[in-house]
Coordinates of C-alpha atoms in Angstrom, one line a residue:
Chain A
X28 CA 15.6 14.6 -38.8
X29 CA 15.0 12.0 -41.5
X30 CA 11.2 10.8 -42.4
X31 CA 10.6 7.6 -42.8
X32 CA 6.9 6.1 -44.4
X33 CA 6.3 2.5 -43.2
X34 CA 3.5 0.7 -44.4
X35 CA 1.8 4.1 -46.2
X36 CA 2.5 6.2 -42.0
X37 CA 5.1 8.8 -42.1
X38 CA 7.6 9.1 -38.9
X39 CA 10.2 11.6 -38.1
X40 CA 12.6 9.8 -35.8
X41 CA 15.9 11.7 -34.9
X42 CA 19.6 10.3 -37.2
X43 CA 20.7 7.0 -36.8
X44 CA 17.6 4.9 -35.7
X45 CA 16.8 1.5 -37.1
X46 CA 14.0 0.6 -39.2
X47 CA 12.4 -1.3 -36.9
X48 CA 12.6 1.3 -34.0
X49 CA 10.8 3.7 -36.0
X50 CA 8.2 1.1 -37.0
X51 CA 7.4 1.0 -32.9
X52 CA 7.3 4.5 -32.6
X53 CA 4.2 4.0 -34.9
X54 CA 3.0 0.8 -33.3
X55 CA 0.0 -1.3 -34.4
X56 CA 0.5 -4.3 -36.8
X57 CA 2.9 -2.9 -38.7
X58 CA 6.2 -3.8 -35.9
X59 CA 7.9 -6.1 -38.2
X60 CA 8.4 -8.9 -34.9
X61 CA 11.8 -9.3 -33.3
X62 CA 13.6 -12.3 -31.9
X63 CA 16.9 -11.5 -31.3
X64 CA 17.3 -7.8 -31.7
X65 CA 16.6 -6.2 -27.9
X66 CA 16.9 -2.8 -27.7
X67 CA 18.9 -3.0 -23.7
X68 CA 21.7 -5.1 -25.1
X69 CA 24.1 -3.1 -27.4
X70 CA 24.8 -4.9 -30.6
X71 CA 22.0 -7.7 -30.5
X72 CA 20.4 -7.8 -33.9
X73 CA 20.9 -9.2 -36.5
X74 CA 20.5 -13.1 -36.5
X75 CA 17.1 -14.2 -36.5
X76 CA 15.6 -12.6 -40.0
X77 CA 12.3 -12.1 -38.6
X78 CA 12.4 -8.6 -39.0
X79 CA 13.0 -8.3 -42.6
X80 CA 11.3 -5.5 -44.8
X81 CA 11.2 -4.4 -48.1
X82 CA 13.2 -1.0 -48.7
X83 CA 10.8 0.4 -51.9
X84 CA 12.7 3.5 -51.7
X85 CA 16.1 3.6 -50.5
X86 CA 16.2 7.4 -49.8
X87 CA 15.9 11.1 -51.0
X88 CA 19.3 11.2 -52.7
X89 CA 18.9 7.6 -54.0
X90 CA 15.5 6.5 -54.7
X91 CA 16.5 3.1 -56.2
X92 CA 14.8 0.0 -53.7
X93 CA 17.4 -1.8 -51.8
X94 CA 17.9 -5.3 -53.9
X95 CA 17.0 -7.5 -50.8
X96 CA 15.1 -7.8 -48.3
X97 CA 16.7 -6.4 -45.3
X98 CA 17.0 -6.7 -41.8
X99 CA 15.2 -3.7 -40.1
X100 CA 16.7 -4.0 -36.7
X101 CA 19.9 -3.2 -38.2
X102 CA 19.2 -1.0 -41.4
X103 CA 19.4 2.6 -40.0
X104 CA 16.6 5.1 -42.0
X105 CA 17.4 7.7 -44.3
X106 CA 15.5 10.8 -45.3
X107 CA 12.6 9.9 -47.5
X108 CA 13.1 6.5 -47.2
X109 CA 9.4 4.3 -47.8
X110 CA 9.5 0.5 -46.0
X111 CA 6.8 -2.0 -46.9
X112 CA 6.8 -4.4 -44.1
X113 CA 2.7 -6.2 -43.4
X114 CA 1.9 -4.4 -47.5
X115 CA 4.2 -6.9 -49.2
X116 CA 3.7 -10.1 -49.6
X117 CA 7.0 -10.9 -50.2
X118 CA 8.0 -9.8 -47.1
X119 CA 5.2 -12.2 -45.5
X120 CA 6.0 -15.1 -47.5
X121 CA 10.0 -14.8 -46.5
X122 CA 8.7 -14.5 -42.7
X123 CA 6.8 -17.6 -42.9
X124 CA 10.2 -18.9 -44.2
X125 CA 12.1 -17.8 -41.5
X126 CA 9.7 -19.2 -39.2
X127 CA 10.1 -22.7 -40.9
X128 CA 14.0 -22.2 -40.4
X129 CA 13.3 -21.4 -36.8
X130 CA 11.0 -24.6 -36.4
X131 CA 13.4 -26.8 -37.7
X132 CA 15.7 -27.9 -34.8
X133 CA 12.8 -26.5 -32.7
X134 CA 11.1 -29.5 -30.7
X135 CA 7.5 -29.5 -30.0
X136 CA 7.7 -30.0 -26.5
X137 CA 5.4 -26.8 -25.8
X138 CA 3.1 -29.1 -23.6
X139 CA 6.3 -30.0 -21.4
X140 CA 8.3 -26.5 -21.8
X141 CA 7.6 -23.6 -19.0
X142 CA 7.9 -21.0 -21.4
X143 CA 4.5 -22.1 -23.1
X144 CA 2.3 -19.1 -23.2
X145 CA 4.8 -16.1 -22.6
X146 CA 6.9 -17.9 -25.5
X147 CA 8.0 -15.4 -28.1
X148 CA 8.6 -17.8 -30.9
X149 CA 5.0 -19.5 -30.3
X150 CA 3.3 -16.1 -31.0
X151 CA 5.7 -15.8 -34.1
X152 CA 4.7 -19.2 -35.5
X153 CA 0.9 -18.8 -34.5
X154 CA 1.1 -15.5 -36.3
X155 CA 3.4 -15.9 -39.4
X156 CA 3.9 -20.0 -39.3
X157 CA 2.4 -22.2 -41.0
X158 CA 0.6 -25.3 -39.4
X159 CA 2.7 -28.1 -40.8
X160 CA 6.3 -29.1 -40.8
X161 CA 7.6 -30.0 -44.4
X162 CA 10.8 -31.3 -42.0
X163 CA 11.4 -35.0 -42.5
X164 CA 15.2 -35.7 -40.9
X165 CA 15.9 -36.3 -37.6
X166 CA 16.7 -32.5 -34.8
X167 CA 19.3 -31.8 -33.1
X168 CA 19.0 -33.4 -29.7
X169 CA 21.3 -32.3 -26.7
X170 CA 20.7 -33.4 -22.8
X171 CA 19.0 -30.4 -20.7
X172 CA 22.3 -29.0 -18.6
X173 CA 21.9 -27.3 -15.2
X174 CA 24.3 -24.3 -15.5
X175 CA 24.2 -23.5 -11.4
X176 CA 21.4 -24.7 -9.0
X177 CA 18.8 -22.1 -10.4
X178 CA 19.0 -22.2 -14.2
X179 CA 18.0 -24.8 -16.5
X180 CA 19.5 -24.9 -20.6
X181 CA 17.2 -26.9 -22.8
X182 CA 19.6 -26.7 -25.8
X183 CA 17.1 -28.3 -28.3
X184 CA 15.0 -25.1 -27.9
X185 CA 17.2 -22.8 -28.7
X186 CA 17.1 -19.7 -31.5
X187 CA 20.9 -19.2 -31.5
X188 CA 19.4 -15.3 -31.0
X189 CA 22.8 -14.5 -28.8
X190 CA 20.4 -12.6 -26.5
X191 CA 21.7 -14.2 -23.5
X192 CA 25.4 -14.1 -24.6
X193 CA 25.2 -10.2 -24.8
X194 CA 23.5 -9.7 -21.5
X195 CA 26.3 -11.8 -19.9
X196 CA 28.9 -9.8 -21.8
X197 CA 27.5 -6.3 -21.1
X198 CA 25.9 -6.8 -17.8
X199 CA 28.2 -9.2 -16.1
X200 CA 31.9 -8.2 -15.2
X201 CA 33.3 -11.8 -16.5
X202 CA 31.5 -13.6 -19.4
X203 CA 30.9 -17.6 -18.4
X204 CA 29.1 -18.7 -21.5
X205 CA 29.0 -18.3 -25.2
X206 CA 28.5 -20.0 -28.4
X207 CA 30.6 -22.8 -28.7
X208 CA 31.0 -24.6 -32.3
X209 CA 29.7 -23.1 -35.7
X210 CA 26.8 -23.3 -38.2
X211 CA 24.3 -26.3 -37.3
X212 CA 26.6 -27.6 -34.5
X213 CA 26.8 -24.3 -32.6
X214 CA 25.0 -24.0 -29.2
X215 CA 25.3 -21.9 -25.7
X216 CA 27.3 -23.8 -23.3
X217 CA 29.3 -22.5 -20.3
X218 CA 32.6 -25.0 -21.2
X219 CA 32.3 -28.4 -19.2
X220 CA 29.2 -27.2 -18.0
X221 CA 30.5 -24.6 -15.3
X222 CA 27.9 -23.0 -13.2
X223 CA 27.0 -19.5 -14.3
X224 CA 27.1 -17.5 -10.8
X225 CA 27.0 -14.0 -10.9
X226 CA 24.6 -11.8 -9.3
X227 CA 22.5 -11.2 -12.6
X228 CA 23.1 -13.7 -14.3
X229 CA 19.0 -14.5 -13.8
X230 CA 18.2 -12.4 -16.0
X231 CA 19.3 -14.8 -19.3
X232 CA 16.1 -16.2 -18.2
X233 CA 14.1 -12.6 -18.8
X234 CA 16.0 -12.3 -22.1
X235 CA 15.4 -15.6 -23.9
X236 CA 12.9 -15.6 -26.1
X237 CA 12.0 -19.0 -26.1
X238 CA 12.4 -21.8 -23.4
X239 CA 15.6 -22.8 -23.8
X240 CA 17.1 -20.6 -20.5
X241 CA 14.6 -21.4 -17.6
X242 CA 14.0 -20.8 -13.8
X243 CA 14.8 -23.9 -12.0
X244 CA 13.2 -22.9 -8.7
X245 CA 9.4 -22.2 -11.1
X246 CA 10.2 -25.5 -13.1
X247 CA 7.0 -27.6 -13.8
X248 CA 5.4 -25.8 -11.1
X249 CA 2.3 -24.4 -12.5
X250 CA 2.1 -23.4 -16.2
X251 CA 2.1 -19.4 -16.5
X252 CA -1.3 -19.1 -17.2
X253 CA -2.7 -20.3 -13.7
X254 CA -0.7 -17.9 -12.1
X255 CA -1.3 -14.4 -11.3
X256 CA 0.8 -11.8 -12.2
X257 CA 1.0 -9.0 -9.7
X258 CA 3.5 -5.7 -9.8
X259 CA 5.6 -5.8 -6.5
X260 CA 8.7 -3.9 -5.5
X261 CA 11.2 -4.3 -2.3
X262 CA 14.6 -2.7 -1.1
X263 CA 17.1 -4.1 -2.4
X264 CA 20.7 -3.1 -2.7
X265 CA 21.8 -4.7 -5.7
X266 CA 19.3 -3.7 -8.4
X267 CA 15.8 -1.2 -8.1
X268 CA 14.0 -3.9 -6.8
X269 CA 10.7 -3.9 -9.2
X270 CA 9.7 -6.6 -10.6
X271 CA 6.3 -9.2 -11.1
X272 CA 5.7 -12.0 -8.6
X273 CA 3.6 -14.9 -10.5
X274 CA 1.5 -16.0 -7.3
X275 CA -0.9 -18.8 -7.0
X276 CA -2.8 -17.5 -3.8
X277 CA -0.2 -16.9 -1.4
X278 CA 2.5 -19.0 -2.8
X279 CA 5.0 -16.6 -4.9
X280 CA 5.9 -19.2 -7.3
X281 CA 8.1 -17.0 -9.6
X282 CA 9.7 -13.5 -9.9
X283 CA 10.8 -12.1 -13.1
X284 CA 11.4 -8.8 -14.4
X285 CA 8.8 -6.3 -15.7
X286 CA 8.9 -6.3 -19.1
X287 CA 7.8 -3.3 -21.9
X288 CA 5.0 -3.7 -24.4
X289 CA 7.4 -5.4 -26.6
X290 CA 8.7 -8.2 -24.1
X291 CA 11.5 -6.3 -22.7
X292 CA 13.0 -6.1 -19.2
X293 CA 12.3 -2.6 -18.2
X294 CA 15.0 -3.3 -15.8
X295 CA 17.5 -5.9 -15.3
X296 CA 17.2 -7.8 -11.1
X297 CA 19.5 -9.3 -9.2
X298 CA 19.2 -13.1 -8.4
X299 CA 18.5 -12.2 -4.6
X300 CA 15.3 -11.0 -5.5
X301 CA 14.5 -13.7 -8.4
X302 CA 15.8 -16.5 -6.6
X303 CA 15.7 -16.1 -2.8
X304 CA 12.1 -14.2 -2.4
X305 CA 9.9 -16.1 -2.6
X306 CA 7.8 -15.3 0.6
X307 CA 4.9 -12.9 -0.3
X308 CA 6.2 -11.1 2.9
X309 CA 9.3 -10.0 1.7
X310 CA 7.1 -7.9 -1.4
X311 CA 5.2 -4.9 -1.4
X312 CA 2.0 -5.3 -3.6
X313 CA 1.3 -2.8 -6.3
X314 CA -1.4 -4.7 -8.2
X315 CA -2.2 -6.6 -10.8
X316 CA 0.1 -6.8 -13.3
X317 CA -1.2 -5.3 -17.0
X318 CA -1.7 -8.6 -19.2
X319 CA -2.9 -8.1 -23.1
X320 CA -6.2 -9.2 -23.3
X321 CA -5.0 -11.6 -26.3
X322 CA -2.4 -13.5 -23.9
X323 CA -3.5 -16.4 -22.4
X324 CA -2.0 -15.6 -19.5
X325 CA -5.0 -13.4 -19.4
X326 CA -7.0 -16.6 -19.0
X327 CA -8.0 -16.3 -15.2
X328 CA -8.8 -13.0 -15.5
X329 CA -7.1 -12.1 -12.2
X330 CA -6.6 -8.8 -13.7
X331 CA -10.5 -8.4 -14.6
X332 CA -11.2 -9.3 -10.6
X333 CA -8.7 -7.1 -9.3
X334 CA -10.1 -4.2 -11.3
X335 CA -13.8 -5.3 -10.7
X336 CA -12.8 -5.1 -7.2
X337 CA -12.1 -1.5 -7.0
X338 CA -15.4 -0.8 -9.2
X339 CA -14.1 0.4 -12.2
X340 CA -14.4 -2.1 -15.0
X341 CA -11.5 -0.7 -17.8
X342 CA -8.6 -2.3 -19.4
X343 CA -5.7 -0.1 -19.3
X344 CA -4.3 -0.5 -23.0
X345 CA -2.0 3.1 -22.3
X346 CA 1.1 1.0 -22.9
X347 CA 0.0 -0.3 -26.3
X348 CA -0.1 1.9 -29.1
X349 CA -3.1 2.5 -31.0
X350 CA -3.3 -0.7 -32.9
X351 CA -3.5 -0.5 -37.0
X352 CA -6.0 -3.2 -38.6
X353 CA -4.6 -4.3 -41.7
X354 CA -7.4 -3.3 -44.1
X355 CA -6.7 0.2 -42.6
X356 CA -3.7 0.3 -44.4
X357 CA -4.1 -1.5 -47.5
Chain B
X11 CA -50.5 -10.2 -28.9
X12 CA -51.4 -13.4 -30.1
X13 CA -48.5 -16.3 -29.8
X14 CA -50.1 -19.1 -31.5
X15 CA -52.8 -20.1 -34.2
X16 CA -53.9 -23.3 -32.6
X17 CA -55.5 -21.8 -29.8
X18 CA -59.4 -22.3 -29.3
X19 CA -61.8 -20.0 -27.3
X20 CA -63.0 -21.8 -24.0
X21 CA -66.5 -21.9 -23.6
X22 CA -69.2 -22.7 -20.8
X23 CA -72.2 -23.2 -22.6
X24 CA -74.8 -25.9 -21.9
X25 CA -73.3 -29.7 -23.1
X26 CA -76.6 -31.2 -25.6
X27 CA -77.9 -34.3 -24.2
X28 CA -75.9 -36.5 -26.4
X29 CA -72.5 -35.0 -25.4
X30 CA -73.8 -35.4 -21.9
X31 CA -74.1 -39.0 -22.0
X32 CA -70.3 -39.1 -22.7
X33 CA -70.8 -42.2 -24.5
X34 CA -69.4 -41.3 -28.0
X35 CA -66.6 -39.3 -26.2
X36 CA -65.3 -42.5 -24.0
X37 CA -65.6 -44.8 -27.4
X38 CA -63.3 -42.2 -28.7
X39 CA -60.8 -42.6 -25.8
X40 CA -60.9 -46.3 -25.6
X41 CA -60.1 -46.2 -29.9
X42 CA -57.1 -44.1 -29.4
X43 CA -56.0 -46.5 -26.6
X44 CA -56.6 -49.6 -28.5
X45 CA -55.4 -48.3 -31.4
X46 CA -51.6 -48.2 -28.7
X47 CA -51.5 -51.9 -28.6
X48 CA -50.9 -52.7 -32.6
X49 CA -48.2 -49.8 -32.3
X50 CA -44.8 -50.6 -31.6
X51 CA -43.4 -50.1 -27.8
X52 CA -41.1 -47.4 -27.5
X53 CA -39.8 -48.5 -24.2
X54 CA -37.3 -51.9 -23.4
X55 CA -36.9 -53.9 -20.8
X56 CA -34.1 -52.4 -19.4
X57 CA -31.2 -54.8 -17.8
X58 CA -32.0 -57.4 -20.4
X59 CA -32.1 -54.8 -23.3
X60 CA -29.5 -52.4 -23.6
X61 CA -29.9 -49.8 -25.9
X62 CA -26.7 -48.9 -28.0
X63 CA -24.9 -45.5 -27.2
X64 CA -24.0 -43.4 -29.9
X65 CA -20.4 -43.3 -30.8
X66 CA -20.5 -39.6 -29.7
X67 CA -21.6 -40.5 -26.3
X68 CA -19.4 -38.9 -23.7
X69 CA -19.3 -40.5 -20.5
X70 CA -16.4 -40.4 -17.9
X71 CA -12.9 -39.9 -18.7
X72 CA -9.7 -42.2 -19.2
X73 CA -6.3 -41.0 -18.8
X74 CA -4.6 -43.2 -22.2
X75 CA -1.5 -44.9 -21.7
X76 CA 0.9 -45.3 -24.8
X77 CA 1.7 -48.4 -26.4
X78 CA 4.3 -49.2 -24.2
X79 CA 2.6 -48.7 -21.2
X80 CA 3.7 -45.1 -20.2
X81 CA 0.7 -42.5 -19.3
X82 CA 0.9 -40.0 -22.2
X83 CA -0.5 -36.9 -19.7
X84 CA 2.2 -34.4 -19.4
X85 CA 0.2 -32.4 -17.0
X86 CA 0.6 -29.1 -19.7
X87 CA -2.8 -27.7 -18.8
X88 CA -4.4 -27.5 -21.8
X89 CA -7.7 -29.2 -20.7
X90 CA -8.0 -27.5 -17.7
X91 CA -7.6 -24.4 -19.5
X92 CA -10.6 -25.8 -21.9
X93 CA -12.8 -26.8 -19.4
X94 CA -15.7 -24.4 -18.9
X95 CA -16.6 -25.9 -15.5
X96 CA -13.3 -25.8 -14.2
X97 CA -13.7 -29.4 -13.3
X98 CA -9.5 -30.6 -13.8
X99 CA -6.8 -29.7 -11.5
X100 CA -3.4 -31.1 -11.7
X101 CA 0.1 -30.8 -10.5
X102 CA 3.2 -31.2 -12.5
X103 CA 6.3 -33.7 -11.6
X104 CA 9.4 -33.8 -13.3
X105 CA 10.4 -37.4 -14.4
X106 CA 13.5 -38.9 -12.7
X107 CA 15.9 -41.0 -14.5
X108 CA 14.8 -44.7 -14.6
X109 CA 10.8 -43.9 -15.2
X110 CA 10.6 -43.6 -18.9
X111 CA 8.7 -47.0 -18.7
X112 CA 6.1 -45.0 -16.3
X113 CA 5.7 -41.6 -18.5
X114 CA 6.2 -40.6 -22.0
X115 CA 7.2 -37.2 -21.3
X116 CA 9.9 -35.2 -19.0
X117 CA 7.1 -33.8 -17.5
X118 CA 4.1 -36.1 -15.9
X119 CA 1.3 -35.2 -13.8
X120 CA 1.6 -36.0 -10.5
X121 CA -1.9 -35.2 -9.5
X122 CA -4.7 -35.2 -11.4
X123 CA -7.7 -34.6 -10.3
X124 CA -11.2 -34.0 -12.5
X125 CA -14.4 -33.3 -10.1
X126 CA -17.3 -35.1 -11.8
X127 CA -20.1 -33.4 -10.3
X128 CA -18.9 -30.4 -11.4
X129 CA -17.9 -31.9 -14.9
X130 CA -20.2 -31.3 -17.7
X131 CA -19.0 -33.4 -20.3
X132 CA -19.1 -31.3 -23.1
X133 CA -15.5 -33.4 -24.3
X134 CA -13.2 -30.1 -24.7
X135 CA -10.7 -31.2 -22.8
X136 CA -10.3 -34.4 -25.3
X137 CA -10.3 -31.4 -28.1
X138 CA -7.9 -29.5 -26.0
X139 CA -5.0 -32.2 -25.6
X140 CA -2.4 -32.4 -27.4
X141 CA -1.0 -35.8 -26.4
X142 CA -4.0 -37.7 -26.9
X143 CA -4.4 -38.6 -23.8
X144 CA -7.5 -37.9 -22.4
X145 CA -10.7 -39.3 -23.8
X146 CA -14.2 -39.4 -22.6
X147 CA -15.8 -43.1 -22.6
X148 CA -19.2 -44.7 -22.7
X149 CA -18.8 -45.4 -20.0
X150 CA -21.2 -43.7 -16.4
X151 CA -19.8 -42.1 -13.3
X152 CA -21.5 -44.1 -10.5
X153 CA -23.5 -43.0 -7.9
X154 CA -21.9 -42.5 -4.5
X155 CA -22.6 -41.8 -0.7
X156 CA -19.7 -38.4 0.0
X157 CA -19.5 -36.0 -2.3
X158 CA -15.5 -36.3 -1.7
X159 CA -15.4 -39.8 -3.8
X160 CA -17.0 -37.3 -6.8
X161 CA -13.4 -36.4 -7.2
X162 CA -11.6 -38.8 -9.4
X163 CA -7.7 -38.5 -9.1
X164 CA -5.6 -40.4 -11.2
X165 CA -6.3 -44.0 -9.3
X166 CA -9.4 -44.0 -11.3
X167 CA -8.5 -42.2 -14.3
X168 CA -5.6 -43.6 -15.6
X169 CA -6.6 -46.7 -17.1
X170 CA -5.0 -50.0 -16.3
X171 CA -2.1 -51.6 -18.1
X172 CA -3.4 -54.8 -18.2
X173 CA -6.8 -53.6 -19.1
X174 CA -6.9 -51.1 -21.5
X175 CA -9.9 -49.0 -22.9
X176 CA -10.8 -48.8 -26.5
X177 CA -11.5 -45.8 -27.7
X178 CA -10.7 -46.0 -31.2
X179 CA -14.5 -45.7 -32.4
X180 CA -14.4 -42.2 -30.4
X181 CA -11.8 -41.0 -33.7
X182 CA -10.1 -38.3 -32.8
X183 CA -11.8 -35.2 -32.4
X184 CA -12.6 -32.9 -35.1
X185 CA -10.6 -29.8 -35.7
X186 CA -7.5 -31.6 -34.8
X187 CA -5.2 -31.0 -37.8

């Protein structure tokens, strides 16, 4: 099995695994961020450039440094390889640029935009952006489309991360969107704006890492973090049935999948149970839902009160790996 | 333990005849009060005197309207998630075709509700929005009979079209980049 150093921490991880997967077997800081690659959708990777290290030593056999940057959620390891992702600065300064590139056709509608607060690319630009546009020409504007009564496309905020496009490919029998035009013109679009109805087709909301794919049926409804996130499961027939109901006392407002430390769907739900649920009588309750204590969602400290509740005050952090403070490293 | 160094040691011994004529004692008293009227008064006379506020003062809140007229709140939650007192509720709308005169944003807030006698004014909600929307004035909340009419909803937030309030002396507030 090849070893791989990131950041100054060796890893074995078994032939043929990406850069980037081996950096979350470590955890910590050192996860280059991701916002296209997602590990349930074969091929995805790839597009966004927000994962890109430094390859200081190319391998065993050949130690030379790979010329570029490259994109760890598609450079496989080798044996002896050494990564610098969070220890180089170059890598850092070409991640702020990538963020800029993001931003650009990006509007800054976060005050208006449902995704505000579990939004991917937010944390990215919080993290890695920097706090001014240099941006002086006029975005890309398009009209937010309905495809079908329950999903809402805000093509302005869109990535181009393809996420959604390879969920609908490798989920869904028939594909009813894709990337239409190329370069700055491209966007999603379902062709004369067709309605996108197939059984999981909610779960291009789960995958999109920004708000450009929403939940028509949450829309403006409360903003994420004045609602509670609670783990609730039910029989269903189409998919397991597991997922998180946001609730606002009583009132299930939405229902999305339960997602892994990283942001991703553990596993994919059908629309019945996204969609149609929406009575807390149809759920069973498991609990509060485990929110990092950095998330704003973590804000009304429904989590805190549920576990005060029971008497014991703890955070459960078992799903997080043992985080790595920069300093540590350097 | 000792908290101070002014303290003095309370005595009852027997007053002299002199101190117990209290004369030089109440000549005393009356200097320090004459000496009062040469001094300048520290108090005004209120309705006809009004003392300036300072431009930091922060009074009740205004819901700003843009320059064309259309509220700039698009109920995002920011102050509410600011406020320490959890004074500000709201509820989100989506605009309809045909009101872009009426808000400035997709999203408006339909409801929006700040209870002022739970409201400390501390002003984080101005910090907090990003819209520039809400300000606090120098302006008072009033008195009132019900505890109900403590909770201002937008009727008496929002301020009017044809009677707008400056708040440009407020500046915007710091850490704002």
């Amino acid at each position: 099995m090849p070893k791989v150093i990131i950041d100054g921490f060796e890893i074995e991880v078994p032939a043929g695994t990406t850069i980037l997967n081996a950096a979350r077997q470590i955890g910590g800081d050192l996860v280059p961020p991701a916002m296209c690659y997602y590990s349930k959708l074969k091929d995805s990777g790839g597009k966004c450039r927000t994962c890109l290290v430094k390859v200081t030593k190319g391998s065993n056999t050949d130690p030379r440094p790979m010329p570029k940057l490259v994109a760890s959620c598609r450079t496989v390891v080798a044996d002896g390889m050494e990564v610098a992702n969070i220890t180089s600065p170059e890598v850092l300064d070409a991640r702020k640029g990538v963020v800029e590139f993001l931003l650009i056709n990006h509007p800054l509608d976060c005050p208006v935009c449902d995704q505000a607060g579990e939004c991917d690319l937010q944390d990215l630009a919080f993290e890695h952006g920097s706090p001014k546009t240099r941006y002086e020409f006029e975005r890309r504007t398009f009209e937010p489309i309905d495809i079908g009564d329950k999903i809402k496309l805000h093509m302005n905020r869109c990535i181009m991360c393809f996420r959604c496009v390879f969920l609908a490919d490798q989920l869904t029998p028939e594909r009813l969107h894709g990337i239409m035009n190329r370069g700055d013109h491209a966007e999603i679009s379902t062709y004369i704006e067709k309605a996108v109805d197939n059984d999981f087709s909610g779960n291009m909301i789960d995958v999109c890492p920004v708000g450009a794919l929403t939940d028509r049926t949450f829309r403006f409804t409360s903003r994420v973090w004045f609602t509670n996130p609670v783990l609730a499961h039910r029989q269903c027939n189409t998919c397991c049935g597991k997922t998180i109901l946001w609730m606002k006392g009583d009132e299930v407002l939405r229902v999305s999948a339960r997602t892994t430390f990283y942001g991703e769907v553990e596993e994919f739900i059908c629309n019945t149970c996204r969609f149609e649920k929406k009575n807390a009588a149809d759920w069973i309750m498991e609990g509060p839902a485990d929110i990092s204590r950095h998330s704003v969602i973590a804000q009304n400290h429904s989590h805190t009160m549920q576990v005060l509740k029971n008497g014991v005050p703890q955070y459960d952090d078992s799903q997080k790996p043992t985080p790595k403070v920069k300093s540590e490293i350097e | 333990m000792r908290l101070t160094n002014r303290y003095k040691v309370v005595s009852d011994k027997k007053m002299t005849f002199a101190e117990k004529l209290y004369l030089p004692a109440i000549a005393t008293g009356l200097g320090i009060t004459i000496r009062h009227f040469f001094k300048q008064k520290v108090t005004i006379s209120y309705p006809e005197v009004k003392r300036e506020y300072a431009p930091v003062f922060r009074g009740r809140h205004v819901l700003k309207r843009d320059e064309n007229g259309a509220e700039r709140c698009t109920a995002c939650g920011l102050c509410a998630l600011a406020c320490p007192a959890e004074a500000i509720t709201m509820l989100a709308a989506e605009r309809k075709r045909g009101e872009e005169q009426l808000y400035r944003e997709e999203k408006y807030a339909e409801k929006y509700e700040i209870n002022m006698l739970r409201c400390i004014f501390c002003g984080l909600c101005e910090e907090a929005c990003p819209k520039e929307a809400i300000f606090l004035t120098d302006t008072h909340v009033t008195a009132e009979f019900h505890r109900d009419d403590f909770i201002y909803g937008k009727k008496q937030l929002v301020e009017p079209v044809d009677n707008r309030i400056d708040v440009s002396k407020r500046g915007k507030p710091s850490g704002r980049l």
